[in-house]
mmCIF file of N, CA and C in Angstrom:
data_model
loop_
_atom_site.group_PDB
_atom_site.id
_atom_site.type_symbol
_atom_site.label_atom_id
_atom_site.label_comp_id
_atom_site.label_asym_id
_atom_site.label_seq_id
_atom_site.Cartn_x
_atom_site.Cartn_y
_atom_site.Cartn_z
ATOM 1 N N MET A 1 108.417 109.783 110.154
ATOM 2 C CA MET A 1 107.752 110.396 109.028
ATOM 3 C C MET A 1 107.008 109.332 108.208
ATOM 4 N N ARG A 2 107.632 108.195 108.098
ATOM 5 C CA ARG A 2 106.996 107.120 107.330
ATOM 6 C C ARG A 2 105.704 106.652 107.994
ATOM 7 N N GLU A 3 105.733 106.519 109.305
ATOM 8 C CA GLU A 3 104.536 106.109 110.039
ATOM 9 C C GLU A 3 103.446 107.174 109.957
ATOM 10 N N LEU A 4 103.821 108.432 110.012
ATOM 11 C CA LEU A 4 102.844 109.511 109.840
ATOM 12 C C LEU A 4 102.197 109.400 108.467
ATOM 13 N N GLY A 5 102.978 109.110 107.447
ATOM 14 C CA GLY A 5 102.434 108.918 106.106
ATOM 15 C C GLY A 5 101.439 107.770 106.051
ATOM 16 N N ARG A 6 101.764 106.670 106.711
ATOM 17 C CA ARG A 6 100.843 105.524 106.742
ATOM 18 C C ARG A 6 99.515 105.901 107.394
ATOM 19 N N ARG A 7 99.588 106.649 108.495
ATOM 20 C CA ARG A 7 98.366 107.071 109.192
ATOM 21 C C ARG A 7 97.573 108.069 108.354
ATOM 22 N N LEU A 8 98.265 109.009 107.737
ATOM 23 C CA LEU A 8 97.601 110.010 106.905
ATOM 24 C C LEU A 8 96.908 109.368 105.711
ATOM 25 N N ALA A 9 97.497 108.317 105.177
ATOM 26 C CA ALA A 9 96.929 107.634 104.003
ATOM 27 C C ALA A 9 95.499 107.179 104.257
ATOM 28 N N LYS A 10 95.179 106.842 105.496
ATOM 29 C CA LYS A 10 93.831 106.376 105.832
ATOM 30 C C LYS A 10 92.783 107.466 105.652
ATOM 31 N N LEU A 11 93.207 108.731 105.682
ATOM 32 C CA LEU A 11 92.282 109.849 105.533
ATOM 33 C C LEU A 11 92.131 110.319 104.086
ATOM 34 N N LEU A 12 93.062 109.909 103.234
ATOM 35 C CA LEU A 12 93.087 110.442 101.870
ATOM 36 C C LEU A 12 92.113 109.730 100.951
ATOM 37 N N ARG A 13 91.646 110.488 99.963
ATOM 38 C CA ARG A 13 90.743 109.947 98.948
ATOM 39 C C ARG A 13 91.008 110.660 97.635
ATOM 40 N N ALA A 14 90.462 110.112 96.564
ATOM 41 C CA ALA A 14 90.629 110.715 95.241
ATOM 42 C C ALA A 14 90.189 112.177 95.299
ATOM 43 N N GLY A 15 90.977 113.024 94.660
ATOM 44 C CA GLY A 15 90.691 114.450 94.631
ATOM 45 C C GLY A 15 91.469 115.252 95.650
ATOM 46 N N ASP A 16 92.235 114.571 96.507
ATOM 47 C CA ASP A 16 92.996 115.278 97.534
ATOM 48 C C ASP A 16 94.334 115.768 96.985
ATOM 49 N N LEU A 17 94.657 117.001 97.357
ATOM 50 C CA LEU A 17 95.954 117.597 97.055
ATOM 51 C C LEU A 17 96.672 117.807 98.375
ATOM 52 N N VAL A 18 97.882 117.258 98.478
ATOM 53 C CA VAL A 18 98.703 117.390 99.677
ATOM 54 C C VAL A 18 99.981 118.112 99.280
ATOM 55 N N MET A 19 100.229 119.256 99.927
ATOM 56 C CA MET A 19 101.440 120.035 99.650
ATOM 57 C C MET A 19 102.415 119.855 100.805
ATOM 58 N N LEU A 20 103.634 119.422 100.485
ATOM 59 C CA LEU A 20 104.666 119.190 101.494
ATOM 60 C C LEU A 20 105.716 120.284 101.434
ATOM 61 N N THR A 21 105.989 120.886 102.584
ATOM 62 C CA THR A 21 106.981 121.951 102.672
ATOM 63 C C THR A 21 107.969 121.602 103.771
ATOM 64 N N GLY A 22 109.240 121.819 103.502
ATOM 65 C CA GLY A 22 110.292 121.571 104.488
ATOM 66 C C GLY A 22 111.635 121.617 103.796
ATOM 67 N N GLU A 23 112.671 121.920 104.556
ATOM 68 C CA GLU A 23 114.001 122.025 103.973
ATOM 69 C C GLU A 23 114.483 120.664 103.476
ATOM 70 N N LEU A 24 115.576 120.681 102.751
ATOM 71 C CA LEU A 24 116.169 119.435 102.273
ATOM 72 C C LEU A 24 116.420 118.507 103.456
ATOM 73 N N GLY A 25 116.055 117.248 103.307
ATOM 74 C CA GLY A 25 116.275 116.275 104.357
ATOM 75 C C GLY A 25 115.244 116.296 105.472
ATOM 76 N N ALA A 26 114.186 117.069 105.316
ATOM 77 C CA ALA A 26 113.170 117.172 106.370
ATOM 78 C C ALA A 26 112.330 115.905 106.486
ATOM 79 N N GLY A 27 112.182 115.166 105.376
ATOM 80 C CA GLY A 27 111.402 113.938 105.424
ATOM 81 C C GLY A 27 110.193 113.938 104.503
ATOM 82 N N LYS A 28 110.168 114.824 103.532
ATOM 83 C CA LYS A 28 109.034 114.904 102.606
ATOM 84 C C LYS A 28 108.861 113.613 101.811
ATOM 85 N N THR A 29 109.930 113.114 101.253
ATOM 86 C CA THR A 29 109.843 111.885 100.469
ATOM 87 C C THR A 29 109.577 110.680 101.376
ATOM 88 N N THR A 30 110.138 110.671 102.559
ATOM 89 C CA THR A 30 109.883 109.580 103.493
ATOM 90 C C THR A 30 108.410 109.553 103.888
ATOM 91 N N LEU A 31 107.821 110.714 104.118
ATOM 92 C CA LEU A 31 106.399 110.780 104.423
ATOM 93 C C LEU A 31 105.586 110.257 103.236
ATOM 94 N N THR A 32 105.970 110.637 102.034
ATOM 95 C CA THR A 32 105.265 110.182 100.835
ATOM 96 C C THR A 32 105.408 108.674 100.664
ATOM 97 N N ARG A 33 106.564 108.134 101.005
ATOM 98 C CA ARG A 33 106.763 106.677 100.959
ATOM 99 C C ARG A 33 105.752 105.986 101.887
ATOM 100 N N GLY A 34 105.561 106.548 103.072
ATOM 101 C CA GLY A 34 104.567 106.015 103.996
ATOM 102 C C GLY A 34 103.152 106.138 103.443
ATOM 103 N N LEU A 35 102.861 107.248 102.757
ATOM 104 C CA LEU A 35 101.556 107.403 102.107
ATOM 105 C C LEU A 35 101.336 106.283 101.099
ATOM 106 N N GLY A 36 102.350 106.035 100.278
ATOM 107 C CA GLY A 36 102.246 104.981 99.271
ATOM 108 C C GLY A 36 101.995 103.624 99.894
ATOM 109 N N GLU A 37 102.695 103.333 100.996
ATOM 110 C CA GLU A 37 102.486 102.061 101.697
ATOM 111 C C GLU A 37 101.071 101.986 102.254
ATOM 112 N N GLY A 38 100.623 103.075 102.873
ATOM 113 C CA GLY A 38 99.297 103.101 103.463
ATOM 114 C C GLY A 38 98.181 103.044 102.433
ATOM 115 N N MET A 39 98.440 103.600 101.249
ATOM 116 C CA MET A 39 97.435 103.583 100.180
ATOM 117 C C MET A 39 97.474 102.286 99.388
ATOM 118 N N GLY A 40 98.544 101.521 99.538
ATOM 119 C CA GLY A 40 98.669 100.266 98.804
ATOM 120 C C GLY A 40 98.877 100.478 97.314
ATOM 121 N N VAL A 41 99.888 101.289 96.985
ATOM 122 C CA VAL A 41 100.163 101.559 95.577
ATOM 123 C C VAL A 41 101.346 100.739 95.083
ATOM 124 N N ARG A 42 101.445 100.626 93.772
ATOM 125 C CA ARG A 42 102.509 99.845 93.134
ATOM 126 C C ARG A 42 103.763 100.697 92.966
ATOM 127 N N GLY A 43 104.883 100.069 93.116
ATOM 128 C CA GLY A 43 106.160 100.715 92.849
ATOM 129 C C GLY A 43 106.754 101.350 94.089
ATOM 130 N N ALA A 44 108.069 101.428 94.080
ATOM 131 C CA ALA A 44 108.777 102.071 95.182
ATOM 132 C C ALA A 44 108.616 103.582 95.073
ATOM 133 N N VAL A 45 108.201 104.203 96.158
ATOM 134 C CA VAL A 45 108.057 105.654 96.169
ATOM 135 C C VAL A 45 109.423 106.245 96.472
ATOM 136 N N THR A 46 109.994 106.879 95.469
ATOM 137 C CA THR A 46 111.292 107.540 95.599
ATOM 138 C C THR A 46 111.154 108.976 95.130
ATOM 139 N N SER A 47 112.136 109.778 95.390
ATOM 140 C CA SER A 47 112.071 111.180 95.006
ATOM 141 C C SER A 47 112.001 111.321 93.486
ATOM 142 N N PRO A 48 110.987 112.049 92.998
ATOM 143 C CA PRO A 48 110.880 112.252 91.556
ATOM 144 C C PRO A 48 111.595 113.521 91.087
ATOM 145 N N THR A 49 112.672 113.907 91.775
ATOM 146 C CA THR A 49 113.348 115.164 91.488
ATOM 147 C C THR A 49 113.687 115.339 90.008
ATOM 148 N N PHE A 50 114.212 114.320 89.369
ATOM 149 C CA PHE A 50 114.672 114.490 87.995
ATOM 150 C C PHE A 50 113.610 114.174 86.957
ATOM 151 N N VAL A 51 112.586 113.428 87.338
ATOM 152 C CA VAL A 51 111.498 113.146 86.396
ATOM 153 C C VAL A 51 110.295 114.043 86.673
ATOM 154 N N ILE A 52 110.349 114.820 87.724
ATOM 155 C CA ILE A 52 109.330 115.772 88.177
ATOM 156 C C ILE A 52 108.111 115.073 88.779
ATOM 157 N N ALA A 53 107.573 114.040 88.125
ATOM 158 C CA ALA A 53 106.368 113.388 88.660
ATOM 159 C C ALA A 53 106.384 111.895 88.361
ATOM 160 N N ARG A 54 105.820 111.139 89.303
ATOM 161 C CA ARG A 54 105.640 109.700 89.124
ATOM 162 C C ARG A 54 104.212 109.348 89.516
ATOM 163 N N VAL A 55 103.631 108.433 88.773
ATOM 164 C CA VAL A 55 102.297 107.937 89.091
ATOM 165 C C VAL A 55 102.442 106.517 89.621
ATOM 166 N N HIS A 56 101.858 106.277 90.787
ATOM 167 C CA HIS A 56 101.870 104.960 91.411
ATOM 168 C C HIS A 56 100.435 104.442 91.433
ATOM 169 N N PRO A 57 100.084 103.526 90.527
ATOM 170 C CA PRO A 57 98.722 102.983 90.498
ATOM 171 C C PRO A 57 98.414 102.186 91.762
ATOM 172 N N SER A 58 97.146 102.161 92.117
ATOM 173 C CA SER A 58 96.709 101.394 93.269
ATOM 174 C C SER A 58 96.772 99.906 92.957
ATOM 175 N N LEU A 59 97.157 99.112 93.946
ATOM 176 C CA LEU A 59 97.129 97.663 93.811
ATOM 177 C C LEU A 59 95.741 97.111 94.135
ATOM 178 N N GLY A 60 94.871 97.958 94.632
ATOM 179 C CA GLY A 60 93.510 97.558 94.977
ATOM 180 C C GLY A 60 92.512 98.438 94.254
ATOM 181 N N ASP A 61 91.508 98.886 94.986
ATOM 182 C CA ASP A 61 90.478 99.707 94.366
ATOM 183 C C ASP A 61 90.595 101.181 94.750
ATOM 184 N N GLY A 62 91.708 101.560 95.374
ATOM 185 C CA GLY A 62 91.920 102.954 95.767
ATOM 186 C C GLY A 62 92.448 103.796 94.619
ATOM 187 N N PRO A 63 92.595 105.087 94.867
ATOM 188 C CA PRO A 63 93.107 105.988 93.829
ATOM 189 C C PRO A 63 94.617 105.843 93.653
ATOM 190 N N PRO A 64 95.117 106.208 92.477
ATOM 191 C CA PRO A 64 96.565 106.248 92.297
ATOM 192 C C PRO A 64 97.171 107.404 93.095
ATOM 193 N N LEU A 65 98.444 107.283 93.371
ATOM 194 C CA LEU A 65 99.207 108.339 94.023
ATOM 195 C C LEU A 65 100.065 109.005 92.958
ATOM 196 N N VAL A 66 99.906 110.315 92.794
ATOM 197 C CA VAL A 66 100.751 111.081 91.895
ATOM 198 C C VAL A 66 101.712 111.865 92.776
ATOM 199 N N HIS A 67 103.000 111.576 92.656
ATOM 200 C CA HIS A 67 104.037 112.174 93.496
ATOM 201 C C HIS A 67 104.839 113.151 92.635
ATOM 202 N N VAL A 68 104.782 114.426 93.001
ATOM 203 C CA VAL A 68 105.420 115.489 92.223
ATOM 204 C C VAL A 68 106.489 116.157 93.068
ATOM 205 N N ASP A 69 107.634 116.434 92.463
ATOM 206 C CA ASP A 69 108.685 117.222 93.104
ATOM 207 C C ASP A 69 108.854 118.488 92.284
ATOM 208 N N ALA A 70 108.388 119.598 92.823
ATOM 209 C CA ALA A 70 108.412 120.868 92.095
ATOM 210 C C ALA A 70 109.673 121.684 92.383
ATOM 211 N N TYR A 71 110.659 121.083 93.027
ATOM 212 C CA TYR A 71 111.877 121.804 93.423
ATOM 213 C C TYR A 71 112.564 122.476 92.234
ATOM 214 N N ARG A 72 112.657 121.792 91.125
ATOM 215 C CA ARG A 72 113.379 122.312 89.963
ATOM 216 C C ARG A 72 112.518 123.208 89.082
ATOM 217 N N LEU A 73 111.248 123.366 89.427
ATOM 218 C CA LEU A 73 110.358 124.214 88.637
ATOM 219 C C LEU A 73 110.324 125.600 89.253
ATOM 220 N N SER A 74 110.592 126.601 88.444
ATOM 221 C CA SER A 74 110.664 127.957 88.982
ATOM 222 C C SER A 74 109.356 128.713 88.847
ATOM 223 N N GLY A 75 108.519 128.320 87.910
ATOM 224 C CA GLY A 75 107.274 129.038 87.682
ATOM 225 C C GLY A 75 106.151 128.512 88.550
ATOM 226 N N GLY A 76 104.991 129.090 88.367
ATOM 227 C CA GLY A 76 103.812 128.675 89.104
ATOM 228 C C GLY A 76 103.091 127.580 88.358
ATOM 229 N N LEU A 77 101.776 127.618 88.426
ATOM 230 C CA LEU A 77 100.950 126.589 87.815
ATOM 231 C C LEU A 77 101.154 126.535 86.303
ATOM 232 N N ASP A 78 101.470 127.661 85.679
ATOM 233 C CA ASP A 78 101.696 127.677 84.227
ATOM 234 C C ASP A 78 102.761 126.677 83.822
ATOM 235 N N GLU A 79 103.867 126.644 84.556
ATOM 236 C CA GLU A 79 104.958 125.725 84.235
ATOM 237 C C GLU A 79 104.570 124.272 84.522
ATOM 238 N N MET A 80 103.640 124.078 85.420
ATOM 239 C CA MET A 80 103.239 122.724 85.793
ATOM 240 C C MET A 80 102.101 122.195 84.931
ATOM 241 N N GLU A 81 101.557 123.012 84.034
ATOM 242 C CA GLU A 81 100.436 122.573 83.200
ATOM 243 C C GLU A 81 100.755 121.335 82.382
ATOM 244 N N ASP A 82 101.991 121.195 81.963
ATOM 245 C CA ASP A 82 102.374 120.027 81.170
ATOM 246 C C ASP A 82 102.190 118.721 81.935
ATOM 247 N N LEU A 83 102.138 118.805 83.240
ATOM 248 C CA LEU A 83 101.947 117.605 84.048
ATOM 249 C C LEU A 83 100.486 117.180 84.106
ATOM 250 N N ASP A 84 99.582 118.046 83.652
ATOM 251 C CA ASP A 84 98.136 117.764 83.661
ATOM 252 C C ASP A 84 97.622 117.397 85.042
ATOM 253 N N LEU A 85 98.118 118.073 86.061
ATOM 254 C CA LEU A 85 97.662 117.778 87.414
ATOM 255 C C LEU A 85 96.179 118.086 87.586
ATOM 256 N N ASP A 86 95.701 119.098 86.880
ATOM 257 C CA ASP A 86 94.282 119.436 86.979
ATOM 258 C C ASP A 86 93.404 118.316 86.430
ATOM 259 N N VAL A 87 93.920 117.575 85.455
ATOM 260 C CA VAL A 87 93.185 116.451 84.883
ATOM 261 C C VAL A 87 93.260 115.247 85.822
ATOM 262 N N SER A 88 94.415 115.042 86.446
ATOM 263 C CA SER A 88 94.623 113.893 87.330
ATOM 264 C C SER A 88 93.946 114.044 88.686
ATOM 265 N N LEU A 89 93.774 115.280 89.154
ATOM 266 C CA LEU A 89 93.319 115.513 90.518
ATOM 267 C C LEU A 89 92.011 114.829 90.890
ATOM 268 N N PRO A 90 90.955 114.881 90.085
ATOM 269 C CA PRO A 90 89.692 114.271 90.529
ATOM 270 C C PRO A 90 89.775 112.768 90.807
ATOM 271 N N ASP A 91 90.690 112.073 90.150
ATOM 272 C CA ASP A 91 90.771 110.614 90.270
ATOM 273 C C ASP A 91 91.959 110.124 91.079
ATOM 274 N N SER A 92 92.801 111.033 91.553
ATOM 275 C CA SER A 92 94.056 110.660 92.193
ATOM 276 C C SER A 92 94.232 111.386 93.519
ATOM 277 N N VAL A 93 95.213 110.937 94.276
ATOM 278 C CA VAL A 93 95.748 111.710 95.388
ATOM 279 C C VAL A 93 97.052 112.288 94.865
ATOM 280 N N ILE A 94 97.165 113.600 94.878
ATOM 281 C CA ILE A 94 98.375 114.255 94.378
ATOM 282 C C ILE A 94 99.150 114.820 95.551
ATOM 283 N N VAL A 95 100.417 114.427 95.650
ATOM 284 C CA VAL A 95 101.318 114.918 96.684
ATOM 285 C C VAL A 95 102.419 115.707 95.985
ATOM 286 N N VAL A 96 102.580 116.975 96.392
ATOM 287 C CA VAL A 96 103.561 117.842 95.754
ATOM 288 C C VAL A 96 104.578 118.312 96.779
ATOM 289 N N GLU A 97 105.823 117.908 96.580
ATOM 290 C CA GLU A 97 106.925 118.435 97.387
ATOM 291 C C GLU A 97 107.341 119.769 96.772
ATOM 292 N N TRP A 98 107.672 120.743 97.614
ATOM 293 C CA TRP A 98 108.114 122.057 97.165
ATOM 294 C C TRP A 98 107.035 122.745 96.311
ATOM 295 N N GLY A 99 105.765 122.514 96.616
ATOM 296 C CA GLY A 99 104.680 123.049 95.795
ATOM 297 C C GLY A 99 104.187 124.421 96.182
ATOM 298 N N GLU A 100 104.646 124.936 97.310
ATOM 299 C CA GLU A 100 104.167 126.231 97.770
ATOM 300 C C GLU A 100 104.423 127.312 96.728
ATOM 301 N N GLY A 101 103.368 128.058 96.412
ATOM 302 C CA GLY A 101 103.469 129.112 95.405
ATOM 303 C C GLY A 101 103.377 128.601 93.982
ATOM 304 N N LYS A 102 103.140 127.289 93.814
ATOM 305 C CA LYS A 102 103.139 126.709 92.475
ATOM 306 C C LYS A 102 101.858 125.963 92.124
ATOM 307 N N VAL A 103 101.174 125.385 93.106
ATOM 308 C CA VAL A 103 100.017 124.544 92.770
ATOM 309 C C VAL A 103 98.728 124.924 93.506
ATOM 310 N N GLU A 104 98.746 125.999 94.265
ATOM 311 C CA GLU A 104 97.566 126.381 95.030
ATOM 312 C C GLU A 104 96.342 126.617 94.157
ATOM 313 N N GLU A 105 96.559 127.009 92.920
ATOM 314 C CA GLU A 105 95.448 127.300 92.020
ATOM 315 C C GLU A 105 94.705 126.041 91.566
ATOM 316 N N LEU A 106 95.274 124.873 91.816
ATOM 317 C CA LEU A 106 94.591 123.629 91.444
ATOM 318 C C LEU A 106 93.273 123.465 92.184
ATOM 319 N N THR A 107 93.276 123.798 93.475
ATOM 320 C CA THR A 107 92.074 123.640 94.286
ATOM 321 C C THR A 107 92.210 124.447 95.569
ATOM 322 N N GLU A 108 91.080 124.938 96.049
ATOM 323 C CA GLU A 108 91.081 125.644 97.325
ATOM 324 C C GLU A 108 91.084 124.664 98.489
ATOM 325 N N GLU A 109 90.746 123.417 98.215
ATOM 326 C CA GLU A 109 90.717 122.395 99.251
ATOM 327 C C GLU A 109 91.989 121.560 99.161
ATOM 328 N N ARG A 110 92.853 121.754 100.127
ATOM 329 C CA ARG A 110 94.126 121.040 100.112
ATOM 330 C C ARG A 110 94.636 120.886 101.531
ATOM 331 N N LEU A 111 95.558 119.974 101.680
ATOM 332 C CA LEU A 111 96.210 119.750 102.962
ATOM 333 C C LEU A 111 97.644 120.238 102.848
ATOM 334 N N GLN A 112 98.000 121.173 103.716
ATOM 335 C CA GLN A 112 99.370 121.670 103.736
ATOM 336 C C GLN A 112 100.101 121.023 104.906
ATOM 337 N N VAL A 113 101.242 120.418 104.591
ATOM 338 C CA VAL A 113 102.055 119.747 105.592
ATOM 339 C C VAL A 113 103.408 120.448 105.631
ATOM 340 N N VAL A 114 103.715 121.053 106.774
ATOM 341 C CA VAL A 114 104.991 121.750 106.941
ATOM 342 C C VAL A 114 105.822 120.950 107.935
ATOM 343 N N ILE A 115 107.035 120.584 107.497
ATOM 344 C CA ILE A 115 107.927 119.759 108.310
ATOM 345 C C ILE A 115 109.133 120.597 108.717
ATOM 346 N N HIS A 116 109.365 120.679 110.026
ATOM 347 C CA HIS A 116 110.530 121.393 110.559
ATOM 348 C C HIS A 116 111.448 120.373 111.211
ATOM 349 N N ARG A 117 112.723 120.532 110.973
ATOM 350 C CA ARG A 117 113.708 119.681 111.644
ATOM 351 C C ARG A 117 114.876 120.551 112.064
ATOM 352 N N ALA A 118 115.632 120.071 113.036
ATOM 353 C CA ALA A 118 116.827 120.788 113.474
ATOM 354 C C ALA A 118 117.834 120.787 112.336
ATOM 355 N N VAL A 119 118.481 121.916 112.116
ATOM 356 C CA VAL A 119 119.489 122.013 111.060
ATOM 357 C C VAL A 119 120.839 122.330 111.690
ATOM 358 N N GLY A 120 121.879 122.174 110.910
ATOM 359 C CA GLY A 120 123.223 122.450 111.408
ATOM 360 C C GLY A 120 123.865 121.196 111.953
ATOM 361 N N ASP A 121 124.838 121.386 112.822
ATOM 362 C CA ASP A 121 125.602 120.279 113.398
ATOM 363 C C ASP A 121 124.828 119.655 114.555
ATOM 364 N N THR A 122 123.933 118.745 114.205
ATOM 365 C CA THR A 122 123.100 118.129 115.233
ATOM 366 C C THR A 122 122.769 116.690 114.846
ATOM 367 N N THR A 123 122.516 115.883 115.833
ATOM 368 C CA THR A 123 122.068 114.516 115.586
ATOM 369 C C THR A 123 120.576 114.397 115.875
ATOM 370 N N ASP A 124 119.914 115.525 116.060
ATOM 371 C CA ASP A 124 118.486 115.560 116.381
ATOM 372 C C ASP A 124 117.673 115.093 115.180
ATOM 373 N N GLU A 125 117.006 113.953 115.331
ATOM 374 C CA GLU A 125 116.172 113.417 114.252
ATOM 375 C C GLU A 125 114.694 113.748 114.457
ATOM 376 N N VAL A 126 114.402 114.595 115.431
ATOM 377 C CA VAL A 126 113.018 114.957 115.724
ATOM 378 C C VAL A 126 112.482 115.881 114.638
ATOM 379 N N ARG A 127 111.256 115.608 114.220
ATOM 380 C CA ARG A 127 110.571 116.461 113.252
ATOM 381 C C ARG A 127 109.344 117.046 113.930
ATOM 382 N N HIS A 128 109.062 118.286 113.609
ATOM 383 C CA HIS A 128 107.839 118.937 114.063
ATOM 384 C C HIS A 128 106.990 119.168 112.826
ATOM 385 N N VAL A 129 105.792 118.618 112.833
ATOM 386 C CA VAL A 129 104.939 118.644 111.654
ATOM 387 C C VAL A 129 103.678 119.447 111.964
ATOM 388 N N THR A 130 103.354 120.363 111.057
ATOM 389 C CA THR A 130 102.119 121.143 111.162
ATOM 390 C C THR A 130 101.236 120.766 109.989
ATOM 391 N N LEU A 131 100.042 120.287 110.291
ATOM 392 C CA LEU A 131 99.062 119.913 109.270
ATOM 393 C C LEU A 131 97.963 120.968 109.265
ATOM 394 N N THR A 132 97.724 121.554 108.094
ATOM 395 C CA THR A 132 96.680 122.560 107.964
ATOM 396 C C THR A 132 95.777 122.177 106.806
ATOM 397 N N GLY A 133 94.545 121.873 107.130
ATOM 398 C CA GLY A 133 93.570 121.539 106.102
ATOM 399 C C GLY A 133 92.818 122.780 105.675
ATOM 400 N N LEU A 134 92.748 122.999 104.384
ATOM 401 C CA LEU A 134 92.048 124.162 103.837
ATOM 402 C C LEU A 134 90.815 123.703 103.075
ATOM 403 N N GLY A 135 89.697 124.362 103.307
ATOM 404 C CA GLY A 135 88.466 124.051 102.598
ATOM 405 C C GLY A 135 87.585 123.091 103.371
ATOM 406 N N ASP A 136 86.369 122.937 102.878
ATOM 407 C CA ASP A 136 85.376 122.080 103.528
ATOM 408 C C ASP A 136 85.846 120.638 103.658
ATOM 409 N N ARG A 137 86.575 120.167 102.678
ATOM 410 C CA ARG A 137 87.047 118.781 102.680
ATOM 411 C C ARG A 137 87.758 118.434 103.990
ATOM 412 N N TRP A 138 88.508 119.378 104.541
ATOM 413 C CA TRP A 138 89.348 119.100 105.701
ATOM 414 C C TRP A 138 88.767 119.633 107.001
ATOM 415 N N SER A 139 87.565 120.202 106.967
ATOM 416 C CA SER A 139 87.006 120.845 108.164
ATOM 417 C C SER A 139 86.774 119.875 109.322
ATOM 418 N N ASP A 140 86.481 118.629 109.052
ATOM 419 C CA ASP A 140 86.231 117.666 110.134
ATOM 420 C C ASP A 140 87.099 116.407 109.996
ATOM 421 N N ALA A 141 88.308 116.586 109.496
ATOM 422 C CA ALA A 141 89.184 115.440 109.204
ATOM 423 C C ALA A 141 89.956 114.930 110.416
ATOM 424 N N ALA A 142 89.850 115.574 111.564
ATOM 425 C CA ALA A 142 90.548 115.133 112.787
ATOM 426 C C ALA A 142 92.060 114.986 112.575
ATOM 427 N N LEU A 143 92.655 115.979 111.957
ATOM 428 C CA LEU A 143 94.087 115.945 111.672
ATOM 429 C C LEU A 143 94.938 115.899 112.936
ATOM 430 N N GLU A 144 94.431 116.480 114.017
ATOM 431 C CA GLU A 144 95.214 116.515 115.248
ATOM 432 C C GLU A 144 95.521 115.125 115.788
ATOM 433 N N THR A 145 94.744 114.139 115.435
ATOM 434 C CA THR A 145 94.993 112.779 115.907
ATOM 435 C C THR A 145 96.199 112.134 115.225
ATOM 436 N N LEU A 146 96.604 112.670 114.082
ATOM 437 C CA LEU A 146 97.719 112.069 113.344
ATOM 438 C C LEU A 146 99.059 112.298 113.997
ATOM 439 N N THR A 147 99.242 113.438 114.617
ATOM 440 C CA THR A 147 100.550 113.768 115.185
ATOM 441 C C THR A 147 100.589 113.568 116.687
ATOM 442 N N ALA A 148 99.521 113.040 117.244
ATOM 443 C CA ALA A 148 99.469 112.835 118.699
ATOM 444 C C ALA A 148 100.317 111.645 119.094
#
């Protein structure tokens, strides 16, 4: 998952919204950690579950990474307005864990990443990842090369 994040980071630019979906332990934060490494941002990328959002400024000339964990938020975009994601979006890459049904109104152009893993009594560490780009931004992004 971390390596996938590093590869995906090469495609991201300011204004991108990435929504991560998957059960607990699927690898959402690990993928985001790889994004942070690939984007060259400051600070350790860890789960923002209790602070809801963390901003990781770029160490170079790239955009900051805004990492949001919407797990504890029950409402839609209304509840997330305090985070000012709509203000941050044009200048940042925003990654939202558990964002389905909560942040779609931010933009019609977004990347949805769905992570499936084996659950139950298993040692299977294999993840199956589905990347779906929505909008013109993602129409020619060659997403299929990331999971090959």
